[in-house]
Tab-separated table of N, CA and C in Angstrom:
chain	number	residue	atom	x	y	z
A	1	MET	N	-33.354	-43.401	24.404
A	1	MET	CA	-33.367	-42.989	23.057
A	1	MET	C	-33.379	-41.290	23.185
A	2	ASP	N	-32.712	-40.394	22.153
A	2	ASP	CA	-32.992	-38.970	22.759
A	2	ASP	C	-34.042	-38.494	21.138
A	3	ILE	N	-35.229	-38.001	21.079
A	3	ILE	CA	-36.146	-37.868	20.338
A	3	ILE	C	-36.364	-36.652	20.859
A	4	SER	N	-36.303	-35.682	19.517
A	4	SER	CA	-36.174	-34.050	19.991
A	4	SER	C	-37.949	-33.622	20.262
A	5	ALA	N	-37.461	-33.135	21.205
A	5	ALA	CA	-38.401	-32.035	22.086
A	5	ALA	C	-39.721	-31.490	21.253
A	6	GLY	N	-39.596	-31.248	19.446
A	6	GLY	CA	-40.543	-30.590	19.008
A	6	GLY	C	-41.289	-31.847	18.589
A	7	ILE	N	-41.001	-33.119	17.970
A	7	ILE	CA	-41.828	-33.820	17.790
A	7	ILE	C	-42.770	-34.834	19.013
A	8	GLN	N	-41.651	-34.870	20.277
A	8	GLN	CA	-42.637	-35.202	21.358
A	8	GLN	C	-43.917	-34.197	22.114
A	9	ALA	N	-43.896	-32.991	21.276
A	9	ALA	CA	-45.030	-31.693	21.910
A	9	ALA	C	-45.689	-31.769	21.132
A	10	SER	N	-46.161	-32.330	19.734
A	10	SER	CA	-46.765	-32.773	18.620
A	10	SER	C	-47.497	-33.558	19.270
A	11	LEU	N	-48.951	-33.555	19.256
A	11	LEU	CA	-49.553	-34.774	19.385
A	11	LEU	C	-49.371	-35.559	18.537
A	12	ALA	N	-49.131	-36.044	17.412
A	12	ALA	CA	-48.375	-37.244	16.717
A	12	ALA	C	-47.447	-37.804	17.225
A	13	GLY	N	-46.605	-36.947	17.578
A	13	GLY	CA	-45.396	-36.899	18.136
A	13	GLY	C	-45.928	-37.461	19.468
A	14	ARG	N	-46.396	-37.785	19.882
A	14	ARG	CA	-46.700	-38.536	21.004
A	14	ARG	C	-47.186	-39.662	20.810
A	15	TYR	N	-47.978	-39.764	19.859
A	15	TYR	CA	-48.424	-40.909	19.707
A	15	TYR	C	-47.539	-41.729	19.046
A	16	ALA	N	-46.586	-41.390	18.342
A	16	ALA	CA	-45.902	-42.389	17.014
A	16	ALA	C	-44.292	-42.360	18.415
A	17	SER	N	-44.092	-41.743	19.423
A	17	SER	CA	-43.297	-42.016	20.436
A	17	SER	C	-44.004	-43.474	21.289
A	18	ALA	N	-45.127	-43.249	21.855
A	18	ALA	CA	-45.499	-44.519	22.462
A	18	ALA	C	-45.751	-45.790	21.505
A	19	LEU	N	-45.966	-45.702	19.968
A	19	LEU	CA	-45.899	-46.615	19.222
A	19	LEU	C	-44.545	-47.433	19.065
A	20	PHE	N	-43.523	-45.971	19.024
A	20	PHE	CA	-42.170	-46.711	18.915
A	20	PHE	C	-42.067	-47.376	20.246
A	21	ASP	N	-41.862	-46.907	21.912
A	21	ASP	CA	-41.489	-48.019	22.700
A	21	ASP	C	-42.060	-49.376	22.767
A	22	LEU	N	-43.855	-49.392	22.081
A	22	LEU	CA	-44.091	-50.750	22.206
A	22	LEU	C	-43.375	-51.545	21.023
A	23	ALA	N	-42.835	-50.906	20.258
A	23	ALA	CA	-42.297	-51.333	19.316
A	23	ALA	C	-40.970	-51.506	19.507
A	24	SER	N	-40.244	-51.179	19.947
A	24	SER	CA	-38.767	-51.129	20.721
A	24	SER	C	-38.976	-52.871	21.294
A	25	GLU	N	-40.128	-52.372	22.057
A	25	GLU	CA	-40.317	-53.105	23.123
A	25	GLU	C	-39.708	-55.220	23.180
A	26	GLY	N	-40.950	-55.006	22.144
A	26	GLY	CA	-41.114	-56.334	21.327
A	26	GLY	C	-40.075	-56.394	20.377
A	27	GLY	N	-39.154	-55.792	20.168
A	27	GLY	CA	-38.305	-55.498	18.934
A	27	GLY	C	-38.776	-55.630	17.354
A	28	ILE	N	-39.877	-54.842	17.073
A	28	ILE	CA	-40.377	-54.959	16.216
A	28	ILE	C	-40.913	-53.890	15.436
A	29	VAL	N	-39.733	-52.878	15.956
A	29	VAL	CA	-39.929	-51.163	14.793
A	29	VAL	C	-40.150	-51.363	13.012
A	30	THR	N	-38.679	-52.362	12.991
A	30	THR	CA	-39.014	-52.464	10.579
A	30	THR	C	-40.342	-52.862	10.681
A	31	ALA	N	-40.814	-53.570	11.645
A	31	ALA	CA	-42.600	-54.851	11.413
A	31	ALA	C	-43.306	-53.205	11.213
A	32	VAL	N	-43.554	-52.106	12.259
A	32	VAL	CA	-44.366	-51.704	11.974
A	32	VAL	C	-44.229	-50.446	11.701
A	33	GLU	N	-42.751	-50.572	11.333
A	33	GLU	CA	-42.272	-49.036	10.349
A	33	GLU	C	-43.439	-49.646	8.436
A	34	THR	N	-43.067	-50.657	8.605
A	34	THR	CA	-43.645	-51.129	7.414
A	34	THR	C	-44.674	-51.299	6.365
A	35	ASP	N	-45.602	-51.556	8.412
A	35	ASP	CA	-46.978	-51.146	8.092
A	35	ASP	C	-47.494	-50.125	8.253
A	36	LEU	N	-46.809	-48.773	8.231
A	36	LEU	CA	-47.017	-47.949	8.755
A	36	LEU	C	-46.900	-47.259	7.165
A	37	GLN	N	-45.862	-47.599	6.888
A	37	GLN	CA	-45.194	-47.366	5.236
A	37	GLN	C	-47.167	-47.668	4.392
A	38	THR	N	-46.573	-48.679	4.395
A	38	THR	CA	-48.019	-49.635	3.656
A	38	THR	C	-49.539	-49.166	4.357
A	39	LEU	N	-49.994	-48.938	5.299
A	39	LEU	CA	-50.939	-47.496	5.563
A	39	LEU	C	-51.235	-46.791	4.501
A	40	SER	N	-49.400	-45.721	4.643
A	40	SER	CA	-49.715	-44.474	4.178
A	40	SER	C	-49.608	-44.417	2.724
A	41	ASP	N	-49.057	-45.412	2.169
A	41	ASP	CA	-49.550	-45.665	0.602
A	41	ASP	C	-50.781	-45.697	0.286
A	42	ALA	N	-51.124	-46.526	1.452
A	42	ALA	CA	-53.061	-46.954	1.096
A	42	ALA	C	-53.665	-45.166	1.266
A	43	LEU	N	-53.781	-44.703	2.074
A	43	LEU	CA	-53.977	-43.209	2.628
A	43	LEU	C	-54.182	-42.535	1.079
A	44	ALA	N	-53.303	-42.181	0.240
A	44	ALA	CA	-52.592	-41.656	-0.689
A	44	ALA	C	-53.469	-41.914	-2.116
A	45	GLU	N	-53.327	-43.458	-2.044
A	45	GLU	CA	-54.099	-43.962	-3.583
A	45	GLU	C	-55.746	-43.892	-3.159
A	46	SER	N	-56.115	-44.163	-1.903
A	46	SER	CA	-57.381	-44.064	-1.742
A	46	SER	C	-58.169	-43.120	-0.822
A	47	ALA	N	-59.179	-41.799	-1.674
A	47	ALA	CA	-59.611	-40.884	-1.217
A	47	ALA	C	-61.120	-41.843	-0.435
A	48	GLU	N	-61.125	-42.457	-0.352
A	48	GLU	CA	-62.248	-43.221	0.524
A	48	GLU	C	-61.796	-43.721	1.809
A	49	LEU	N	-60.603	-44.306	2.313
A	49	LEU	CA	-59.826	-44.273	2.974
A	49	LEU	C	-59.854	-42.964	3.581
A	50	GLN	N	-59.073	-41.976	2.758
A	50	GLN	CA	-59.021	-41.026	4.063
A	50	GLN	C	-60.196	-39.861	4.519
A	51	ALA	N	-61.402	-40.203	3.793
A	51	ALA	CA	-62.749	-40.099	3.805
A	51	ALA	C	-63.559	-40.998	5.457
A	52	VAL	N	-63.003	-42.016	5.616
A	52	VAL	CA	-63.623	-42.491	6.633
A	52	VAL	C	-62.593	-42.099	7.596
A	53	THR	N	-61.341	-41.771	7.539
A	53	THR	CA	-60.048	-40.855	8.937
A	53	THR	C	-60.728	-39.747	9.193
A	54	THR	N	-60.865	-39.470	8.393
A	54	THR	CA	-61.337	-38.365	8.743
A	54	THR	C	-62.740	-37.776	8.840
A	55	ASN	N	-63.801	-38.603	8.530
A	55	ASN	CA	-65.397	-37.609	8.922
A	55	ASN	C	-65.781	-38.140	9.776
A	56	PRO	N	-66.216	-36.464	10.445
A	56	PRO	CA	-66.764	-36.394	11.989
A	56	PRO	C	-67.629	-37.298	11.942
A	57	GLU	N	-68.585	-37.048	10.889
A	57	GLU	CA	-69.865	-37.725	11.136
A	57	GLU	C	-69.860	-39.186	11.760
A	58	LEU	N	-68.857	-40.202	11.278
A	58	LEU	CA	-68.625	-41.391	11.105
A	58	LEU	C	-68.190	-41.619	13.203
A	59	SER	N	-68.998	-42.652	13.196
A	59	SER	CA	-68.933	-42.528	14.766
A	59	SER	C	-67.759	-43.494	15.274
A	60	ARG	N	-67.398	-43.386	16.301
A	60	ARG	CA	-66.179	-43.872	16.718
A	60	ARG	C	-65.832	-45.241	16.477
A	61	SER	N	-66.823	-46.160	16.373
A	61	SER	CA	-66.878	-47.656	16.535
A	61	SER	C	-67.281	-48.052	14.896
A	62	ALA	N	-67.650	-47.194	14.105
A	62	ALA	CA	-68.071	-47.163	12.598
A	62	ALA	C	-66.208	-47.059	12.109
A	63	GLN	N	-65.850	-46.122	13.185
A	63	GLN	CA	-64.320	-45.951	12.460
A	63	GLN	C	-63.132	-47.075	12.989
A	64	GLY	N	-63.646	-46.996	13.629
A	64	GLY	CA	-62.867	-47.990	14.616
A	64	GLY	C	-62.945	-49.993	13.700
A	65	SER	N	-64.061	-50.573	12.929
A	65	SER	CA	-64.317	-51.054	12.280
A	65	SER	C	-63.859	-51.401	10.492
A	66	ALA	N	-63.816	-50.118	10.232
A	66	ALA	CA	-63.613	-50.093	8.831
A	66	ALA	C	-62.359	-49.903	9.445
A	67	ILE	N	-61.356	-48.517	9.902
A	67	ILE	CA	-59.817	-49.132	10.006
A	67	ILE	C	-59.193	-51.028	10.311
A	68	ALA	N	-60.289	-51.369	10.890
A	68	ALA	CA	-60.218	-52.990	11.531
A	68	ALA	C	-59.832	-53.567	10.155
A	69	ALA	N	-61.037	-53.251	9.739
A	69	ALA	CA	-60.903	-54.060	8.049
A	69	ALA	C	-59.698	-53.823	7.093
A	70	VAL	N	-59.330	-52.375	7.263
A	70	VAL	CA	-58.399	-52.181	6.403
A	70	VAL	C	-56.934	-52.751	6.696
A	71	ALA	N	-56.798	-52.677	7.833
A	71	ALA	CA	-55.351	-53.491	8.303
A	71	ALA	C	-55.745	-55.085	8.080
A	72	ASP	N	-56.814	-55.877	8.129
A	72	ASP	CA	-56.511	-56.991	7.769
A	72	ASP	C	-56.571	-57.155	5.967
A	73	HIS	N	-57.122	-56.278	6.149
A	73	HIS	CA	-56.937	-56.187	3.914
A	73	HIS	C	-55.421	-56.049	3.771
A	74	LEU	N	-54.826	-54.953	4.671
A	74	LEU	CA	-53.882	-55.004	4.198
A	74	LEU	C	-52.826	-55.919	5.122
A	75	GLY	N	-53.147	-56.825	5.664
A	75	GLY	CA	-52.422	-57.881	6.627
A	75	GLY	C	-51.454	-56.965	7.386
A	76	VAL	N	-51.222	-56.258	8.128
A	76	VAL	CA	-50.973	-55.157	8.898
A	76	VAL	C	-50.543	-55.675	10.379
A	77	GLY	N	-49.620	-55.688	11.257
A	77	GLY	CA	-49.313	-56.761	12.076
A	77	GLY	C	-49.895	-56.206	13.768
A	78	GLU	N	-50.159	-57.221	14.083
A	78	GLU	CA	-51.264	-56.705	15.587
A	78	GLU	C	-51.069	-55.552	16.404
A	79	LEU	N	-49.772	-55.233	16.062
A	79	LEU	CA	-49.428	-54.203	17.435
A	79	LEU	C	-50.138	-53.039	16.836
A	80	THR	N	-49.839	-52.641	15.089
A	80	THR	CA	-50.843	-51.930	14.484
A	80	THR	C	-51.732	-52.024	14.823
A	81	LYS	N	-52.346	-52.854	14.494
A	81	LYS	CA	-54.111	-53.078	14.491
A	81	LYS	C	-54.402	-52.639	15.647
A	82	ASN	N	-53.692	-52.474	16.727
A	82	ASN	CA	-54.309	-52.346	17.777
A	82	ASN	C	-54.010	-50.929	18.403
A	83	PHE	N	-52.854	-50.597	17.930
A	83	PHE	CA	-53.144	-49.168	17.414
A	83	PHE	C	-53.840	-47.950	16.930
A	84	LEU	N	-54.406	-48.884	15.753
A	84	LEU	CA	-55.138	-48.175	14.408
A	84	LEU	C	-56.422	-48.255	15.531
A	85	GLY	N	-56.919	-49.571	16.263
A	85	GLY	CA	-57.683	-49.027	17.440
A	85	GLY	C	-57.994	-48.102	18.557
A	86	VAL	N	-56.994	-48.314	18.945
A	86	VAL	CA	-57.035	-46.899	20.334
A	86	VAL	C	-56.681	-45.556	19.223
A	87	LEU	N	-56.613	-45.456	18.202
A	87	LEU	CA	-56.896	-43.916	17.278
A	87	LEU	C	-58.217	-43.888	17.323
A	88	ALA	N	-59.031	-45.041	16.575
A	88	ALA	CA	-60.695	-44.670	16.648
A	88	ALA	C	-60.393	-44.445	17.507
A	89	ALA	N	-60.834	-45.232	18.446
A	89	ALA	CA	-61.493	-44.920	20.328
A	89	ALA	C	-61.715	-43.280	20.756
A	90	ASN	N	-59.890	-42.740	20.471
A	90	ASN	CA	-59.838	-41.569	20.875
A	90	ASN	C	-59.777	-40.583	19.879
A	91	ARG	N	-60.744	-40.941	18.475
A	91	ARG	CA	-60.857	-39.697	17.703
A	91	ARG	C	-60.109	-39.143	16.928
A	92	ARG	N	-58.547	-40.242	16.937
A	92	ARG	CA	-57.166	-39.319	16.763
A	92	ARG	C	-56.873	-40.017	15.007
A	93	LEU	N	-58.260	-40.733	14.328
A	93	LEU	CA	-57.851	-41.599	12.919
A	93	LEU	C	-57.022	-40.241	12.297
A	94	SER	N	-57.995	-39.144	11.943
A	94	SER	CA	-57.512	-37.632	11.148
A	94	SER	C	-56.217	-37.461	11.289
A	95	SER	N	-55.368	-37.961	13.041
A	95	SER	CA	-53.634	-37.202	12.405
A	95	SER	C	-53.125	-38.473	12.267
A	96	LEU	N	-53.849	-39.942	11.105
A	96	LEU	CA	-52.484	-40.324	10.977
A	96	LEU	C	-51.784	-40.366	10.099
A	97	GLY	N	-51.511	-39.638	8.886
A	97	GLY	CA	-50.609	-39.039	8.151
A	97	GLY	C	-49.658	-38.326	8.781
A	98	ASP	N	-49.579	-37.750	10.229
A	98	ASP	CA	-48.528	-37.136	10.730
A	98	ASP	C	-47.978	-37.570	11.693
A	99	ILE	N	-48.654	-39.311	12.037
A	99	ILE	CA	-48.233	-39.971	13.296
A	99	ILE	C	-47.372	-40.785	12.254
A	100	ILE	N	-48.045	-41.483	11.710
A	100	ILE	CA	-46.854	-42.260	10.523
A	100	ILE	C	-45.706	-41.562	10.262
A	101	ARG	N	-45.640	-39.996	9.895
A	101	ARG	CA	-44.922	-38.924	9.434
A	101	ARG	C	-43.300	-39.009	11.072
A	102	ALA	N	-43.744	-38.993	11.754
A	102	ALA	CA	-43.342	-38.324	13.229
A	102	ALA	C	-42.483	-39.600	13.064
A	103	PHE	N	-43.879	-40.672	13.459
A	103	PHE	CA	-42.986	-43.000	13.602
A	103	PHE	C	-41.787	-42.886	12.971
A	104	GLN	N	-41.408	-42.536	11.409
A	104	GLN	CA	-40.899	-42.793	10.839
A	104	GLN	C	-39.195	-41.747	10.973
A	105	MET	N	-39.761	-40.843	11.304
A	105	MET	CA	-38.960	-39.806	11.747
A	105	MET	C	-38.170	-40.381	13.131
A	106	ILE	N	-38.902	-40.911	13.802
A	106	ILE	CA	-38.094	-41.520	15.374
A	106	ILE	C	-37.182	-42.864	14.899
A	107	ALA	N	-37.694	-43.139	14.047
A	107	ALA	CA	-36.848	-44.662	13.849
A	107	ALA	C	-35.789	-44.431	12.884
A	108	ALA	N	-35.648	-43.664	12.359
A	108	ALA	CA	-34.411	-43.183	11.692
A	108	ALA	C	-33.477	-42.509	12.333
A	109	ALA	N	-34.425	-41.741	13.226
A	109	ALA	CA	-33.179	-41.125	13.857
A	109	ALA	C	-32.489	-42.410	14.911
A	110	GLN	N	-33.244	-43.186	15.585
A	110	GLN	CA	-32.398	-44.202	16.015
A	110	GLN	C	-31.715	-45.114	15.457
A	111	ARG	N	-31.635	-45.502	14.645
A	111	ARG	CA	-30.944	-46.377	13.531
A	111	ARG	C	-29.679	-44.970	12.529
A	112	GLY	N	-29.591	-43.746	12.977
A	112	GLY	CA	-28.679	-42.493	12.989
A	112	GLY	C	-28.853	-42.239	11.820
A	113	GLU	N	-30.034	-42.445	10.346
A	113	GLU	CA	-30.415	-41.807	9.252
A	113	GLU	C	-30.923	-40.234	9.181
A	114	VAL	N	-31.035	-39.968	8.304
A	114	VAL	CA	-31.219	-38.595	8.154
A	114	VAL	C	-31.950	-38.906	6.666
A	115	THR	N	-32.421	-38.020	5.785
A	115	THR	CA	-33.305	-37.705	5.203
A	115	THR	C	-33.058	-36.525	4.081
A	116	ALA	N	-32.486	-36.999	2.910
A	116	ALA	CA	-32.537	-35.649	2.361
A	116	ALA	C	-33.586	-36.034	1.461
A	117	ASP	N	-34.202	-34.483	0.903
A	117	ASP	CA	-35.495	-34.545	-0.144
A	117	ASP	C	-34.084	-33.841	-1.090
A	118	VAL	N	-34.530	-34.721	-2.898
A	118	VAL	CA	-33.344	-34.419	-3.525
A	118	VAL	C	-34.585	-34.319	-4.425
A	119	THR	N	-34.808	-32.496	-5.325
A	119	THR	CA	-35.134	-32.727	-6.228
A	119	THR	C	-34.533	-31.916	-7.467
A	120	SER	N	-34.826	-32.700	-8.678
A	120	SER	CA	-33.791	-32.440	-9.678
A	120	SER	C	-35.284	-32.321	-11.020
A	121	ALA	N	-34.371	-31.553	-12.459
A	121	ALA	CA	-35.012	-31.028	-13.403
A	121	ALA	C	-35.253	-32.546	-14.317
A	122	HIS	N	-34.753	-33.643	-14.155
A	122	HIS	CA	-34.629	-34.950	-14.755
A	122	HIS	C	-34.288	-36.137	-13.923
A	123	ALA	N	-35.174	-37.091	-14.375
A	123	ALA	CA	-34.889	-38.109	-12.906
A	123	ALA	C	-33.851	-38.806	-13.154
A	124	LEU	N	-32.673	-38.761	-11.786
A	124	LEU	CA	-31.358	-39.365	-11.334
A	124	LEU	C	-31.942	-40.788	-11.926
A	125	SER	N	-30.843	-41.306	-12.496
A	125	SER	CA	-30.201	-42.721	-12.414
A	125	SER	C	-30.164	-42.970	-11.210
A	126	ASP	N	-29.612	-44.306	-10.963
A	126	ASP	CA	-29.104	-45.247	-10.097
A	126	ASP	C	-28.522	-45.174	-9.204
A	127	GLU	N	-27.314	-45.150	-10.791
A	127	GLU	CA	-25.652	-44.811	-10.856
A	127	GLU	C	-25.690	-43.000	-9.655
A	128	GLN	N	-26.399	-42.052	-10.469
A	128	GLN	CA	-26.704	-40.938	-9.515
A	128	GLN	C	-26.924	-40.390	-8.406
A	129	ILE	N	-27.964	-41.604	-7.958
A	129	ILE	CA	-28.500	-41.684	-6.252
A	129	ILE	C	-27.645	-41.971	-5.586
A	130	ALA	N	-26.639	-43.197	-6.219
A	130	ALA	CA	-25.662	-44.180	-5.208
A	130	ALA	C	-24.924	-43.214	-5.049
A	131	ALA	N	-24.461	-41.773	-6.032
A	131	ALA	CA	-23.465	-41.280	-5.670
A	131	ALA	C	-23.428	-40.287	-5.003
A	132	LEU	N	-24.529	-39.208	-5.171
A	132	LEU	CA	-25.092	-38.154	-4.417
A	132	LEU	C	-25.419	-39.116	-3.074
A	133	LYS	N	-26.204	-40.226	-2.884
A	133	LYS	CA	-26.066	-41.028	-1.113
A	133	LYS	C	-24.144	-40.719	-0.894
A	134	ASP	N	-23.447	-41.423	-1.540
A	134	ASP	CA	-22.274	-41.115	-0.545
A	134	ASP	C	-21.723	-40.432	-0.391
A	135	LYS	N	-21.736	-38.980	-1.396
A	135	LYS	CA	-20.990	-37.877	-0.961
A	135	LYS	C	-22.214	-37.035	0.232
A	136	LEU	N	-23.263	-37.355	0.566
A	136	LEU	CA	-24.174	-36.892	1.338
A	136	LEU	C	-23.860	-36.845	2.780
A	137	THR	N	-24.082	-38.552	2.816
A	137	THR	CA	-23.231	-39.613	3.703
A	137	THR	C	-22.549	-39.078	4.576
A	138	ALA	N	-20.825	-38.730	2.994
A	138	ALA	CA	-19.784	-38.450	4.131
A	138	ALA	C	-20.186	-36.844	4.632
A	139	ARG	N	-20.727	-36.395	3.811
A	139	ARG	CA	-20.664	-35.038	4.502
A	139	ARG	C	-21.375	-34.905	5.909
A	140	GLN	N	-22.976	-35.409	5.398
A	140	GLN	CA	-23.508	-35.883	6.810
A	140	GLN	C	-23.080	-36.609	8.509
A	141	GLY	N	-21.780	-37.825	7.832
A	141	GLY	CA	-21.473	-38.048	9.481
A	141	GLY	C	-22.947	-39.101	9.539
A	142	ARG	N	-23.899	-39.513	8.809
A	142	ARG	CA	-24.361	-40.951	9.539
A	142	ARG	C	-25.163	-41.098	8.129
A	143	THR	N	-26.140	-41.885	8.105
A	143	THR	CA	-26.643	-42.859	6.582
A	143	THR	C	-27.551	-41.846	6.275
A	144	VAL	N	-27.284	-41.618	5.097
A	144	VAL	CA	-28.555	-40.489	4.575
A	144	VAL	C	-29.383	-41.723	3.513
A	145	LYS	N	-30.933	-41.461	3.570
A	145	LYS	CA	-31.378	-41.847	3.208
A	145	LYS	C	-32.329	-40.881	1.851
A	146	ILE	N	-32.079	-41.348	0.195
A	146	ILE	CA	-32.613	-40.044	-0.455
A	146	ILE	C	-33.908	-40.317	-0.780
A	147	LYS	N	-34.499	-39.230	-0.993
A	147	LYS	CA	-36.503	-39.179	-1.193
A	147	LYS	C	-36.041	-38.735	-2.480
A	148	SER	N	-35.863	-38.581	-3.441
A	148	SER	CA	-36.290	-37.853	-4.974
A	148	SER	C	-37.465	-37.387	-6.044
A	149	SER	N	-37.116	-36.661	-6.331
A	149	SER	CA	-38.463	-36.067	-7.018
A	149	SER	C	-38.169	-35.126	-8.312
A	150	VAL	N	-39.003	-35.459	-9.121
A	150	VAL	CA	-38.628	-34.252	-10.669
A	150	VAL	C	-39.526	-33.183	-10.091
A	151	ASP	N	-38.510	-31.961	-10.627
A	151	ASP	CA	-39.151	-30.478	-10.608
A	151	ASP	C	-38.646	-30.005	-12.360
A	152	PRO	N	-39.318	-30.074	-13.452
A	152	PRO	CA	-38.842	-29.858	-14.326
A	152	PRO	C	-38.710	-28.001	-14.429
A	153	ASP	N	-39.126	-27.467	-13.354
A	153	ASP	CA	-38.736	-25.766	-13.528
A	153	ASP	C	-37.543	-25.358	-13.228
A	154	LEU	N	-37.106	-26.491	-12.520
A	154	LEU	CA	-35.446	-26.771	-11.848
A	154	LEU	C	-34.531	-26.042	-13.037
A	155	LEU	N	-34.610	-26.679	-14.570
A	155	LEU	CA	-33.872	-26.357	-16.072
A	155	LEU	C	-33.054	-27.468	-15.489
A	156	GLY	N	-32.752	-27.364	-14.247
A	156	GLY	CA	-31.334	-28.420	-14.335
A	156	GLY	C	-30.473	-28.476	-13.324
A	157	GLY	N	-29.279	-28.844	-12.392
A	157	GLY	CA	-29.119	-28.770	-11.141
A	157	GLY	C	-30.351	-29.484	-10.175
A	158	LEU	N	-29.457	-29.367	-9.371
A	158	LEU	CA	-30.095	-30.057	-7.930
A	158	LEU	C	-30.733	-29.270	-6.575
A	159	VAL	N	-31.846	-29.562	-5.869
A	159	VAL	CA	-31.748	-28.753	-4.845
A	159	VAL	C	-32.235	-30.273	-3.804
A	160	VAL	N	-30.965	-29.670	-2.235
A	160	VAL	CA	-30.863	-31.225	-1.772
A	160	VAL	C	-31.518	-30.495	-0.346
A	161	THR	N	-32.254	-30.568	0.397
A	161	THR	CA	-32.765	-30.715	1.507
A	161	THR	C	-33.059	-31.738	2.314
A	162	ILE	N	-31.972	-31.250	3.813
A	162	ILE	CA	-31.668	-32.374	4.424
A	162	ILE	C	-32.533	-31.606	5.753
A	163	GLY	N	-33.150	-31.348	6.851
A	163	GLY	CA	-33.707	-31.047	7.892
A	163	GLY	C	-33.637	-29.849	7.430
A	164	SER	N	-33.419	-28.319	8.013
A	164	SER	CA	-33.432	-27.299	7.938
A	164	SER	C	-32.357	-26.747	6.780
A	165	GLN	N	-31.202	-27.452	6.728
A	165	GLN	CA	-30.553	-27.233	5.778
A	165	GLN	C	-30.800	-27.640	4.236
A	166	ARG	N	-30.925	-26.548	3.699
A	166	ARG	CA	-30.926	-26.473	1.558
A	166	ARG	C	-29.292	-26.021	0.977
A	167	ILE	N	-29.157	-27.226	0.225
A	167	ILE	CA	-28.428	-26.802	-1.097
A	167	ILE	C	-28.848	-26.554	-2.022
A	168	ASP	N	-28.677	-25.106	-2.993
A	168	ASP	CA	-29.963	-25.114	-4.236
A	168	ASP	C	-28.933	-24.863	-5.815
A	169	GLY	N	-28.350	-26.336	-5.903
A	169	GLY	CA	-27.459	-25.655	-7.479
A	169	GLY	C	-28.159	-25.917	-8.375
A	170	SER	N	-29.267	-25.171	-8.459
A	170	SER	CA	-30.329	-25.223	-9.902
A	170	SER	C	-30.064	-24.606	-10.735
A	171	ILE	N	-30.208	-24.296	-11.626
A	171	ILE	CA	-29.797	-23.812	-12.650
A	171	ILE	C	-31.085	-22.582	-12.608
A	172	ARG	N	-32.355	-22.545	-12.205
A	172	ARG	CA	-33.369	-21.070	-11.939
A	172	ARG	C	-33.002	-20.587	-11.396
A	173	THR	N	-32.091	-21.015	-10.045
A	173	THR	CA	-32.231	-20.908	-8.888
A	173	THR	C	-30.404	-19.319	-9.131
A	174	ARG	N	-29.476	-19.746	-10.186
A	174	ARG	CA	-28.688	-19.026	-10.540
A	174	ARG	C	-29.208	-18.012	-11.606
A	175	LEU	N	-29.916	-18.393	-12.569
A	175	LEU	CA	-30.331	-17.240	-13.522
A	175	LEU	C	-31.317	-16.355	-12.784
A	176	ASN	N	-32.014	-16.495	-11.514
A	176	ASN	CA	-32.625	-15.492	-10.979
A	176	ASN	C	-31.434	-14.666	-9.927
A	177	SER	N	-29.857	-15.290	-9.360
A	177	SER	CA	-29.098	-14.352	-9.183
A	177	SER	C	-28.549	-14.090	-9.856
A	178	LEU	N	-28.378	-14.345	-11.253
A	178	LEU	CA	-27.668	-13.400	-12.265
A	178	LEU	C	-28.560	-12.017	-12.511
A	179	ALA	N	-30.006	-11.845	-13.000
A	179	ALA	CA	-31.189	-11.576	-13.338
A	179	ALA	C	-30.570	-10.726	-12.414
A	180	GLN	N	-30.660	-10.402	-10.621
A	180	GLN	CA	-30.794	-9.590	-9.441
A	180	GLN	C	-29.552	-8.872	-9.878
A	181	ALA	N	-28.299	-9.232	-10.139
A	181	ALA	CA	-26.954	-9.193	-9.903
A	181	ALA	C	-27.176	-7.714	-11.366
A	182	MET	N	-27.967	-8.422	-12.353
A	182	MET	CA	-28.030	-7.278	-12.938
A	182	MET	C	-28.828	-5.787	-13.513
A	183	LYS	N	-29.613	-6.425	-12.003
A	183	LYS	CA	-31.075	-4.763	-12.201
A	183	LYS	C	-29.644	-3.983	-11.283
A	184	ALA	N	-28.713	-4.519	-10.477
A	184	ALA	CA	-28.296	-3.724	-9.460
A	184	ALA	C	-26.965	-2.951	-10.048
């Protein structure tokens, strides 16, 4: 498997890569990815859980016990639970969000997927998302997953970001370009 050097060079990337290797050996990459998404959602929703993972005053054992209880409550798999224990023992729970994102990038790359961040002025319908996904998949030559968000400041149109590539078709950008042209 070819993992980008940028991911492997980071602390989060090294942990994510090790977890991915273990999950691959066990044939449970999808299950671990689901577990990590569940954890990511829990981190986003719970300020208390964020505090447990980032508080340097908590001992390793206290963090380990707390994250084990959370893992049991969320019903994550054994490999994910053990991995969380390793993170707690090594004082790396504060990097959990970055590790989850790195794991998701590695898993997506392995599947030949790329993620497109799509920002629109109004929520897109399922049909619009499906049509956009088809066009981006044809353009990229690999499967595209779409993460959509809404930014009313765009006024209309879309801004699509795939990796370092950005396609800005928003009305706001067009109006700004027109204003700049009129100044010259």
